[in-house]
Coordinates of C-alpha atoms and ligand atoms in Angstrom, one line a residue:
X1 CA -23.5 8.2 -2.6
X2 CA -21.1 8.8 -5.5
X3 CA -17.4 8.4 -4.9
X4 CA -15.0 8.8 -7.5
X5 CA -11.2 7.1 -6.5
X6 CA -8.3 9.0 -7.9
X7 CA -5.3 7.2 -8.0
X8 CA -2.1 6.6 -9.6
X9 CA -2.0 2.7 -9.3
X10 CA -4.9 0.5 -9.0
X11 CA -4.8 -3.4 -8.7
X12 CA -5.4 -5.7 -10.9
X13 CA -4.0 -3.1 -13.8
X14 CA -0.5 -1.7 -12.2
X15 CA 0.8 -2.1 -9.1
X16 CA 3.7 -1.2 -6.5
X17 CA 2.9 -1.4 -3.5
X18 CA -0.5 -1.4 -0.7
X19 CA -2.5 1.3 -2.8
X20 CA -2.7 -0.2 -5.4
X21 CA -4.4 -3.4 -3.3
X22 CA -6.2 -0.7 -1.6
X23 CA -7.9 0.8 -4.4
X24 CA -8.0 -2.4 -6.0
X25 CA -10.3 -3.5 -3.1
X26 CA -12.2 -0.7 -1.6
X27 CA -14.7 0.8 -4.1
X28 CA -16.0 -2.9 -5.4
X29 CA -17.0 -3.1 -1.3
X30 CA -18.5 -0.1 -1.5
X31 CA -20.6 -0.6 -4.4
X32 CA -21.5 -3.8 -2.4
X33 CA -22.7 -1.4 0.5
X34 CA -24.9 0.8 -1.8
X35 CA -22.6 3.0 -2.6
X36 CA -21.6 3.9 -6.8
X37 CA -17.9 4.3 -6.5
X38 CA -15.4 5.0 -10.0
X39 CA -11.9 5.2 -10.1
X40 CA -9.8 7.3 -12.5
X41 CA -5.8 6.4 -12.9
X42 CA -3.3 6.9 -15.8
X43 CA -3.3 4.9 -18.8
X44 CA -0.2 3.5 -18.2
X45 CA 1.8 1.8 -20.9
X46 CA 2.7 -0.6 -18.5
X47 CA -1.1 -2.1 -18.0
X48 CA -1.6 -5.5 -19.4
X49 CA -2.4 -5.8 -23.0
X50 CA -5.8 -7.9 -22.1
X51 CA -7.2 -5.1 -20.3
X52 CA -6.1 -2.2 -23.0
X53 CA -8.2 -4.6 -25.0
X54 CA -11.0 -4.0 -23.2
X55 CA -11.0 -0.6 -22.5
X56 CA -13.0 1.2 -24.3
X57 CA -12.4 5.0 -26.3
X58 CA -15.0 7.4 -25.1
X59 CA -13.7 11.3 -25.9
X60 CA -10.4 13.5 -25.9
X61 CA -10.0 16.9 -24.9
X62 CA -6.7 19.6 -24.6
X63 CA -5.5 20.5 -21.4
X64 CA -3.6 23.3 -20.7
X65 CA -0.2 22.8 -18.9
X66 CA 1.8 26.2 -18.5
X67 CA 2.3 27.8 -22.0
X68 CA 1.3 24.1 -23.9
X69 CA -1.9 22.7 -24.8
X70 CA -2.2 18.5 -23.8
X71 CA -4.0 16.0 -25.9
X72 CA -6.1 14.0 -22.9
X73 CA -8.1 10.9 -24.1
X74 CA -10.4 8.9 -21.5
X75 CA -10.9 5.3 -21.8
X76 CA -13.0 3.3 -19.6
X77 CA -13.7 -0.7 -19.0
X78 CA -15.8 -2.3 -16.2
X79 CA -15.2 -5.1 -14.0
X80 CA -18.0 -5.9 -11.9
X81 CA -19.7 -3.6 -10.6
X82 CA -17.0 -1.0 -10.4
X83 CA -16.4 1.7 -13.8
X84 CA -12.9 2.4 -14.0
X85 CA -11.4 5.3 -16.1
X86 CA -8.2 5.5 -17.7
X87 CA -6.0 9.1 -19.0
X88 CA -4.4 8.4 -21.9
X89 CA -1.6 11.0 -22.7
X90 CA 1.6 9.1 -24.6
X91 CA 3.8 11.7 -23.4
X92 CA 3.1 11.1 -20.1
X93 CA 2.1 7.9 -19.3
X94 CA 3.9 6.0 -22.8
X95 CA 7.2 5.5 -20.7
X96 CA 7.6 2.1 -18.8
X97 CA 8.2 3.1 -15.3
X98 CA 5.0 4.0 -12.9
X99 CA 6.8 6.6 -10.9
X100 CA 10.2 8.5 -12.2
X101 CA 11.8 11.0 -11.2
X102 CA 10.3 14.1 -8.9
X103 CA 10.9 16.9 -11.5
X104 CA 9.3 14.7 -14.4
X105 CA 6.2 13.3 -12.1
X106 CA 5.5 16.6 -10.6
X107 CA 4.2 17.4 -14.4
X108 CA 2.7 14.4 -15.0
X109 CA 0.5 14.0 -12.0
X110 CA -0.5 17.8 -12.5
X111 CA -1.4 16.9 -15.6
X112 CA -3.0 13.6 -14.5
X113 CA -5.0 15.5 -11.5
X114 CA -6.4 18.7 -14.2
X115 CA -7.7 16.0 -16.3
X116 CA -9.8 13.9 -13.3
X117 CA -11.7 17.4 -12.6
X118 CA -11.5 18.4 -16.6
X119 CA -13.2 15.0 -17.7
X120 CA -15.8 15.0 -15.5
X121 CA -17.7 16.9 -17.9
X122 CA -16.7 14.4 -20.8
X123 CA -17.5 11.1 -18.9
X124 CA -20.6 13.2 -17.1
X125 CA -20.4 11.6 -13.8
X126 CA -21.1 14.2 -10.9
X127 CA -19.1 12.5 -7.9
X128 CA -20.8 13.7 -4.2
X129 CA -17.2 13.2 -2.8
X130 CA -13.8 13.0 -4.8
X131 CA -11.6 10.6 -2.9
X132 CA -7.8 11.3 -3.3
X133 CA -5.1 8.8 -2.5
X134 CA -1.1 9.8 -1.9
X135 CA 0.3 12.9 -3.2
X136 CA -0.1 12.1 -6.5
X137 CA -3.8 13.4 -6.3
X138 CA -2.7 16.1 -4.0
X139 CA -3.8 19.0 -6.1
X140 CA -7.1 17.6 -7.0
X141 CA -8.6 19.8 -4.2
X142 CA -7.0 22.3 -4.3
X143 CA -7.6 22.9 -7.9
X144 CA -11.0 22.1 -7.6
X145 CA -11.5 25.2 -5.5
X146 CA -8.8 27.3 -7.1
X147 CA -10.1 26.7 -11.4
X148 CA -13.5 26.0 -10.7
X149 CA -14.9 28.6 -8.1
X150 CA -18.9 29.3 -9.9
X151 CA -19.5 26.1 -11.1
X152 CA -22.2 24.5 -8.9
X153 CA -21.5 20.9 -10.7
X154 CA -18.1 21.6 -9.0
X155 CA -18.9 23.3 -6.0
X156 CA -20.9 20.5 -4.5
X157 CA -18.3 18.5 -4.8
X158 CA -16.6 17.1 -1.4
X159 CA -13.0 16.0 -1.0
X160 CA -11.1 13.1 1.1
X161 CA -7.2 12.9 1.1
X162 CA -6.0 9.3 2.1
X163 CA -2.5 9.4 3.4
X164 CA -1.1 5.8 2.4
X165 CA 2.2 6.9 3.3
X166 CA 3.4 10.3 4.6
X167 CA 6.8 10.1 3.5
X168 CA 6.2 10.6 -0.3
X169 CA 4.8 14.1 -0.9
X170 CA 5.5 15.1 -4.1
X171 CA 8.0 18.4 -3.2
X172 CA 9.5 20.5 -5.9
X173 CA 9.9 24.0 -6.6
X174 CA 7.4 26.7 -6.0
X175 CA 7.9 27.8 -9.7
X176 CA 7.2 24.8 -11.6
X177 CA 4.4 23.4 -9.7
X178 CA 2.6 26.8 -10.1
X179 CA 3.5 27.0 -13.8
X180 CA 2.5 23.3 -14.5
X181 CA -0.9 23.6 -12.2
X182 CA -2.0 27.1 -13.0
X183 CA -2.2 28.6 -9.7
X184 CA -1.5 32.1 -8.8
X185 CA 1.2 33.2 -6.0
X186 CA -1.2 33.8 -3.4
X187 CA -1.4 30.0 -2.8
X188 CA 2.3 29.6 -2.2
X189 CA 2.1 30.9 1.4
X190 CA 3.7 28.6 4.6
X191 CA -0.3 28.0 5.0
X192 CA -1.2 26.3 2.0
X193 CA 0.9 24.9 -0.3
X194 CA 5.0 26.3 0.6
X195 CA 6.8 23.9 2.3
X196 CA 10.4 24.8 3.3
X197 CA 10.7 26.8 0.5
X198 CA 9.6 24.7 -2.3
X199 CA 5.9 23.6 -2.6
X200 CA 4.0 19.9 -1.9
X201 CA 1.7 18.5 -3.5
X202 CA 0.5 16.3 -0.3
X203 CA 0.5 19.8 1.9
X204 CA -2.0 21.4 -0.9
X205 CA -4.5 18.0 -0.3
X206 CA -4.4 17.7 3.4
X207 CA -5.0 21.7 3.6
X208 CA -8.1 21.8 0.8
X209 CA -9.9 18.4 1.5
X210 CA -12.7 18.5 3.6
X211 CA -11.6 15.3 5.3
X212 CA -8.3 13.6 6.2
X213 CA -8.1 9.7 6.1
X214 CA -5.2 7.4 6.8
X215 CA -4.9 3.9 7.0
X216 CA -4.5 3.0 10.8
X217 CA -5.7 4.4 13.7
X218 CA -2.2 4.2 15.6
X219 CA -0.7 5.5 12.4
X220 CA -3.3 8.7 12.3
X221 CA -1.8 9.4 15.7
X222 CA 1.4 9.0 15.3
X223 CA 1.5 11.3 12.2
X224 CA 1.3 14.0 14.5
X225 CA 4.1 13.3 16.4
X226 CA 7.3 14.8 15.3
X227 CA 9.0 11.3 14.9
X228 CA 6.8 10.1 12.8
X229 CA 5.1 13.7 11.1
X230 CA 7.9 14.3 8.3
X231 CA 7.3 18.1 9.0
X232 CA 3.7 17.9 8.5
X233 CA 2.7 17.1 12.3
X234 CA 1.9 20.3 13.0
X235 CA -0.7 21.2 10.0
X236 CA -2.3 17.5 10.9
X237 CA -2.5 18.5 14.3
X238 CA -3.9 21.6 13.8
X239 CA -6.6 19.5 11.6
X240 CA -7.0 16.2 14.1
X241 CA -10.9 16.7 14.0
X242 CA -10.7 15.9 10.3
X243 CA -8.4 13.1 10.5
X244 CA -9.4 9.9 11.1
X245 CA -7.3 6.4 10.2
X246 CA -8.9 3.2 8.9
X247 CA -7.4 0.2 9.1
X248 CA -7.4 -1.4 5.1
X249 CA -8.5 -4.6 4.5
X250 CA -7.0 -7.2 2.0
X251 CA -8.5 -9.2 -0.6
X252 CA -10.3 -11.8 0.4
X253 CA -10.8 -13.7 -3.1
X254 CA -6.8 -13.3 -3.8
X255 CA -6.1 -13.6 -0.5
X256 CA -7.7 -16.9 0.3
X257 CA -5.2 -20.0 1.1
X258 CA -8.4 -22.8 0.0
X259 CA -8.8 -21.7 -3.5
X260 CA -5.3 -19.9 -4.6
X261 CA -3.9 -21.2 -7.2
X262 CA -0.5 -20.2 -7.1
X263 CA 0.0 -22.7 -4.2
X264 CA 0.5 -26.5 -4.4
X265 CA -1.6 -27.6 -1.7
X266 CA -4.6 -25.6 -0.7
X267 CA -5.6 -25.8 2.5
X268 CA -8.1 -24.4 5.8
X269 CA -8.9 -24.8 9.2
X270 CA -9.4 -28.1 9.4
X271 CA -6.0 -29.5 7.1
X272 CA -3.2 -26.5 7.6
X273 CA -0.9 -28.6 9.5
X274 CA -0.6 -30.8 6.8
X275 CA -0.8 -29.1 3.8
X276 CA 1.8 -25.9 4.7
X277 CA 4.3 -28.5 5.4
X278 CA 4.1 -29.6 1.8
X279 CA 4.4 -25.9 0.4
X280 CA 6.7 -25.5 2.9
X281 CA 8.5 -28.2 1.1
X282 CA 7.8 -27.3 -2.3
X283 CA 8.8 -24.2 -1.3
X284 CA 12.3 -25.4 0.0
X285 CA 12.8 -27.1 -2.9
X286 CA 11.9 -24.4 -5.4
X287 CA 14.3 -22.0 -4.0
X288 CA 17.4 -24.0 -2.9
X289 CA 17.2 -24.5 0.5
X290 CA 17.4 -27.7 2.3
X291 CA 14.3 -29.5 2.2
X292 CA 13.6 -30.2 5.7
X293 CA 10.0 -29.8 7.6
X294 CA 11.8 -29.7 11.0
X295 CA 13.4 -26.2 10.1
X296 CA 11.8 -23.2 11.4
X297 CA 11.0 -21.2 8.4
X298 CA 10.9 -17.4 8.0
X299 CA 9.5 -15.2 4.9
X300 CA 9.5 -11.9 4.1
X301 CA 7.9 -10.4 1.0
X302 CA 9.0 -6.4 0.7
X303 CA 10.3 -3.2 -0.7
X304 CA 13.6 -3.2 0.4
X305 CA 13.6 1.0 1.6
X306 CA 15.0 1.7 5.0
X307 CA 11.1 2.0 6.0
X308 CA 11.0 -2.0 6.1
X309 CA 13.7 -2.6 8.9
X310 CA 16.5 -4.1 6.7
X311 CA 18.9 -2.5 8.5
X312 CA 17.9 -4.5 12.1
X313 CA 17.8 -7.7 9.9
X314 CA 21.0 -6.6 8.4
X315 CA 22.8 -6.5 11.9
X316 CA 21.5 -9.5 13.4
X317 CA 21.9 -11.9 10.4
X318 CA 24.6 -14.4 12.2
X319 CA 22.9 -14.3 15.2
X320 CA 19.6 -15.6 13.3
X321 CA 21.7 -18.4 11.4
X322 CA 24.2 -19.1 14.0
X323 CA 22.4 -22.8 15.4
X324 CA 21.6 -23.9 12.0
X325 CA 17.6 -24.2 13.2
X326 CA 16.4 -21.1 11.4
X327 CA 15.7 -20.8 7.5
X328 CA 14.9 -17.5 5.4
X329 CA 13.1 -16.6 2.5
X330 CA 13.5 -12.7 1.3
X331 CA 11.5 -11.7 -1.7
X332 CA 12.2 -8.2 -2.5
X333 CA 13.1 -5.6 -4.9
X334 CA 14.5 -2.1 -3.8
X335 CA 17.6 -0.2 -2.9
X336 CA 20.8 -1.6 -3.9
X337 CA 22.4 -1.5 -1.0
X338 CA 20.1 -4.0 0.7
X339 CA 19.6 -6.0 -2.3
X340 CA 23.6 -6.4 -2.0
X341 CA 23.6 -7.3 1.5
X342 CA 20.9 -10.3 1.2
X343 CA 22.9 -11.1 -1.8
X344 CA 25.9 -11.5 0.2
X345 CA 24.2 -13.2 3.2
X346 CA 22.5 -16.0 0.5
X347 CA 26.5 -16.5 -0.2
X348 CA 26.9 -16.6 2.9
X349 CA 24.3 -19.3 4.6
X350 CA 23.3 -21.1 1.2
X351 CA 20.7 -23.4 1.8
X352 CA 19.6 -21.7 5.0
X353 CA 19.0 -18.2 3.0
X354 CA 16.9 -17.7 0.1
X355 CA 17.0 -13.9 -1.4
X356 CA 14.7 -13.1 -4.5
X357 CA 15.7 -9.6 -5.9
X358 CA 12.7 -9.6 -8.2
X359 CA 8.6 -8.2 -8.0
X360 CA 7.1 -11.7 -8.1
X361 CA 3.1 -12.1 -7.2
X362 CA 3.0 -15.8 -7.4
X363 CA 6.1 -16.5 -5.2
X364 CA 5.1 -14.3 -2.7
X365 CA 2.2 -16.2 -2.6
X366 CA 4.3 -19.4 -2.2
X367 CA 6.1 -17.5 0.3
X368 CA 2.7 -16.6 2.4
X369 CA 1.5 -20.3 2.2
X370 CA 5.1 -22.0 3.0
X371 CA 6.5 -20.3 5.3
X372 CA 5.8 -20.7 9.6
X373 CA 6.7 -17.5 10.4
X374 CA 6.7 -13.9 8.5
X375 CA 9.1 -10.8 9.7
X376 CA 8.1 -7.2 9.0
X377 CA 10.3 -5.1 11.1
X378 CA 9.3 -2.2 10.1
X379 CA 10.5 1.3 10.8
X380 CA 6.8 2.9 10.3
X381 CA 4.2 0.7 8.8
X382 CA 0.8 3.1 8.2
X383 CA -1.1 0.0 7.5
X384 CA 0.8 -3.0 5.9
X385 CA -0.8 -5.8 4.0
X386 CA 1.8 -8.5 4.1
X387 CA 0.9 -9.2 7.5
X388 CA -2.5 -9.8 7.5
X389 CA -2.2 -11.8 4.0
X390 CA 0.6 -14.2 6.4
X391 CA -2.2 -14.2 8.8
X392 CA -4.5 -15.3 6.5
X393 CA -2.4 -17.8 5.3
X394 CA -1.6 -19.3 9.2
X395 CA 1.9 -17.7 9.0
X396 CA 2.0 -16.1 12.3
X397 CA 3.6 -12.4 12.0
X398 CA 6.7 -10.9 13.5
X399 CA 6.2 -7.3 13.7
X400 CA 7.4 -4.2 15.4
X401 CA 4.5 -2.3 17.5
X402 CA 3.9 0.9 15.3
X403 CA 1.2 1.6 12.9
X404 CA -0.9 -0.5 11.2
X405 CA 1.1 -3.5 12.3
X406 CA 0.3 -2.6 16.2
X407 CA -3.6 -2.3 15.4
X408 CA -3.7 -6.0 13.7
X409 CA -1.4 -8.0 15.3
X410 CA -2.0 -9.2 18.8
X411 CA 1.1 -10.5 20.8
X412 CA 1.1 -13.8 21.9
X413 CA 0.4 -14.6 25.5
X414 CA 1.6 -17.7 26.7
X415 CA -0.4 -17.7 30.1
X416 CA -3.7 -16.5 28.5
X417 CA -3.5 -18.8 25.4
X418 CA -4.1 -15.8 23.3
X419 CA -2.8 -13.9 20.3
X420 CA -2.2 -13.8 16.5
X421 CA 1.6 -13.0 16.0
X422 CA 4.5 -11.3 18.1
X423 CA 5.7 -8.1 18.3
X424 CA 8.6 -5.8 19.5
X425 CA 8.5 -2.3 20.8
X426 CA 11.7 -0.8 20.4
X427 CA 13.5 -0.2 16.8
X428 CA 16.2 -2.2 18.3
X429 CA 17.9 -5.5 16.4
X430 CA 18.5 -6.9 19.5
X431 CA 14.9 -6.6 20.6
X432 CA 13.8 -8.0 17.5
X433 CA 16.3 -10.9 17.5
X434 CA 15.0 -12.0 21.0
X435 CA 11.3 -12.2 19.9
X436 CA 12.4 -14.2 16.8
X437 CA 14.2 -16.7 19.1
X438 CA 11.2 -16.6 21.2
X439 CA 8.5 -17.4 18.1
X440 CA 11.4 -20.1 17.5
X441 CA 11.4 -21.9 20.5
X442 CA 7.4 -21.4 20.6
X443 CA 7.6 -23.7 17.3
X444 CA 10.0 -25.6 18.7
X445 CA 8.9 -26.3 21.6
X446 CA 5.3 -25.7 21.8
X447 CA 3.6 -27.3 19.1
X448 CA -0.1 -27.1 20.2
X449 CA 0.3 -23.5 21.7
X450 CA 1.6 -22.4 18.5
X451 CA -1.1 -24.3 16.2
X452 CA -3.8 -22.7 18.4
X453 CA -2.6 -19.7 17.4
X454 CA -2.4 -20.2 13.7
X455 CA -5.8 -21.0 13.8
X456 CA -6.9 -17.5 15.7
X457 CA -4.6 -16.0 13.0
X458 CA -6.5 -17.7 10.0
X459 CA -9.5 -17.0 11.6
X460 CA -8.8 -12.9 12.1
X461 CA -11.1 -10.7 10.0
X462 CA -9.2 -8.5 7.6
X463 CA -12.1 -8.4 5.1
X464 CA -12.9 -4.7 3.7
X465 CA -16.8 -5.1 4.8
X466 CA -15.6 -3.2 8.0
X467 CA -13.5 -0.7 6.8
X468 CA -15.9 0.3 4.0
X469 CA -18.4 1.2 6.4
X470 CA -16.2 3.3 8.0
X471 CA -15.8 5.2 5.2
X472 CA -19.0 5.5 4.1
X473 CA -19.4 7.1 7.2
X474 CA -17.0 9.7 6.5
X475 CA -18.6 10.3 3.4
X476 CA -21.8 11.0 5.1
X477 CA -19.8 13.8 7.9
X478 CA -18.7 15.4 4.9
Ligands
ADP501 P1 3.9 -1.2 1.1 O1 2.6 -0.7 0.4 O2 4.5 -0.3 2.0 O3 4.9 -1.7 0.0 P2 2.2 -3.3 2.2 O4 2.5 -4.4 3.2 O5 1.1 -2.4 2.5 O6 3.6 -2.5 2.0 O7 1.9 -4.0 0.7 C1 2.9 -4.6 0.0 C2 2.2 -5.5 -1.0 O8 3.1 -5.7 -2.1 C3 1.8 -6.9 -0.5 O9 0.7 -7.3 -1.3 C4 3.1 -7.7 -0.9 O10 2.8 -9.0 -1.0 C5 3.4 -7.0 -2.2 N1 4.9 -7.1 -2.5 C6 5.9 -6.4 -2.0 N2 7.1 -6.7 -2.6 C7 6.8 -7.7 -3.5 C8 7.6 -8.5 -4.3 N3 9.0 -8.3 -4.4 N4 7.0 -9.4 -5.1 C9 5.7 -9.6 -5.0 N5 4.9 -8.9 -4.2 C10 5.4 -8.0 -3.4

């Protein structure tokens, strides 16, 4: 089986969020299952300088984008077993930020997804199944389809469209995105690619791939709701015997508290008590709060978008603080309005409060190992990582019940002994403030009951090996 992973971030090269982890992860597991899987993403100018190093020139072409003709190089560099391609196009991709603004990425990632389907030829790899992640590889199918109808190298080709996150979907006007993809007006009808008017990118995969992924079962489900459908429900309804979710993995090599190296004190099974109270320490110190083990300790490691539950934390921030037995550690970058407000809370309870408004892997590892408990609130979650990395790491989660955060943590159960986190039903601050107090006094109170359950936390398997089967075996449907 050949798979070739379009993307438009990819870890360990650029990275904003869970795709890139995602794609990051997924095909090296795959290749370990038999499979031969690629990935193709923009040559950003933003990737390291050690890997542009490495990467090596293979061919250029012209692609044509409306009334201009585009210079498109292709570079490529291995690690491992995986074959990673990269577009090169300084007009594009020479600008520091990953994503911009809608009306200048709808160009560049029409650009980005011509050239996947255009360099096939040049790199000569014949995928069985293109697999396309998040809107910004929305048009793959359907240009695959619409510009290359009698080619049987392109005709066998099968598509998969990965939702990561419905919310993005690259919409813009009907005019540009036909000018800038080629297509004629017979595609901009309510059942392909219009959308209220204007035209999506997203729409134009889910309707042309063969196959619908997302990346949690509760999440493929509740994308057909209208709550949670962001005007799509009805098309992924209409298609629910071509969706199916996966839950992601994480990385278990980055992701490993006995051999990470951002950490002080590495630690498993057998030592956590002892050792996560020195991070935790180290931790205290590092970022100005009072250095005190007996403090029930809180991370969070986030975007700071309205999809993370900011605004619940936001409302209930005395309450949390008001006994002086809770500390917080908020690494984030985001929105300015809730960068202000943790600003003004760290004013607020300094010592108690730490807030870091920056993108910072190795704290947030520091954050992962150090902390007791982690909070993610979130408003919709299709999968999330940061919980099952604070697993990992014997940090036991705080989560709301909805998407992926509903299929990975279980709620503890104090009669039964069982359980890997807690969780809240309602997106209600009130509701969430009593299951914090209740994780507190479980700390506080119940030492051993709480310790058990770090170790069924550490213990939990959120390895890919799973999940890449899965896939493989939509791969096969298809
Ligand atoms: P999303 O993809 O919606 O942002 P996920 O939980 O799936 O959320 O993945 C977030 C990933 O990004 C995690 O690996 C998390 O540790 C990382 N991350 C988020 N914000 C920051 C930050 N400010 N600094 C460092 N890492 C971050």
């Amino acid at each position: 089986m050949k798979v070739l992973f379009a993307t438009s971030e990819c870890v360990p090269f650029v990275k904003t969020g869970g795709l890139a982890d995602v794609v990051g992860a997924l095909p090296a597991e795959l290749c370990r299952e038999g499979c031969e899987a690629r990935v193709i993403l923009p040559k950003y100018s933003a990737i390291a300088q050690k890997y542009k190093d490495q990467m090596r020139y293979i061919d250029n072409i012209y692609i044509k984008m409306g009334w201009r003709s585009q210079y498109c190089g292709v570079f490529d560099l291995k690690i491992g077993d995986v074959t990673y391609y990269f577009v090169d196009n300084e007009f594009y991709f020479g600008n520091d930020p990953i994503y911009g603004d809608i009306s200048v990425d709808v160009e560049r990632f029409a650009f980005f997804d011509k050239a996947v389907l255009a360099l096939l030829q040049i790199i000569d790899f014949w995928p069985d199944v293109i697999h396309c992640n998040d809107w910004q590889t929305g048009m793959i199918p359907v240009l695959l389809r619409a510009h290359y109808p009698y080619d049987d190298r392109y005709n066998k080709i099968k598509t998969v469209m990965t939702i990561h996150n419905l919310k993005f979907q690259g919409v813009y006007d009907k005019k540009t995105i036909a000018d800038v993809c080629e297509l004629e007006d017979s595609y901009f009808t309510p059942d392909k690619l219009e959308f209220y008017k204007d035209a999506s990118f997203l729409k134009g995969g889910l309707v042309y791939a063969d196959y619908i992924t997302t990346v949690s079962k509760t999440y493929s489900r509740e994308i057909m709701s209208d709550y949670f459908g962001e005007n799509l429900n009805g098309l992924l309804s209409a298609k629910a015997d071509r969706v199916t979710g996966i839950i992601n993995g994480i990385n278990y090599e980055e992701w490993n508290p006995g051999t990470d190296g951002f950490i002080e004190n590495n630690y498993n099974l057998r030592n956590f008590v002892s050792q996560k109270k020195l991070n935790k320490l180290a931790l205290q110190k590092q970022f100005g709060l009072e250095e005190n083990e007996g403090k029930f300790l809180i991370g969070m490691v986030t975007r700071l978008t309205g999809q993370k539950g900011l605004d619940l934390v936001e409302c209930v921030m005395d309450n949390i603080f008001e006994n002086g037995d809770v500390q917080m550690i908020i690494l984030g970058t985001g929105e300015a309005q809730y960068e202000n407000m943790l600003r003004h809370f760290e004013w607020k309870y300094k010592g108690s409060l730490a807030s870091l408004i920056m993108f910072d892997n190795a704290a947030s590892h520091k954050i992962y190992a150090g902390c007791d408990a982690f909070l993610m609130p979130s408003l919709f979650e299709p999968c999330g990582l940061s919980q099952m990395i604070s697993m990992r790491y014997g940090t036991l989660p705080i989560v709301r019940e909805t998407g992926g955060l509903r299929d990975s943590v279980e709620p503890y159960n104090e009669y039964e002994n069982t359980g890997t986190g807690f969780s809240f039903a309602n997106y209600n601050a009130h509701e969430m403030l009593g299951i914090i107090n209740y994780a507190k006094k479980t700390w506080y109170d119940n030492k051993k009951s709480w310790q058990a359950m770090v170790k069924r936390a550490m213990k939990s398997d959120f390895s890919w090996a799973n999940s890449a089967k899965e896939y493989i075996d939509v791969y096969n449907r298809i």
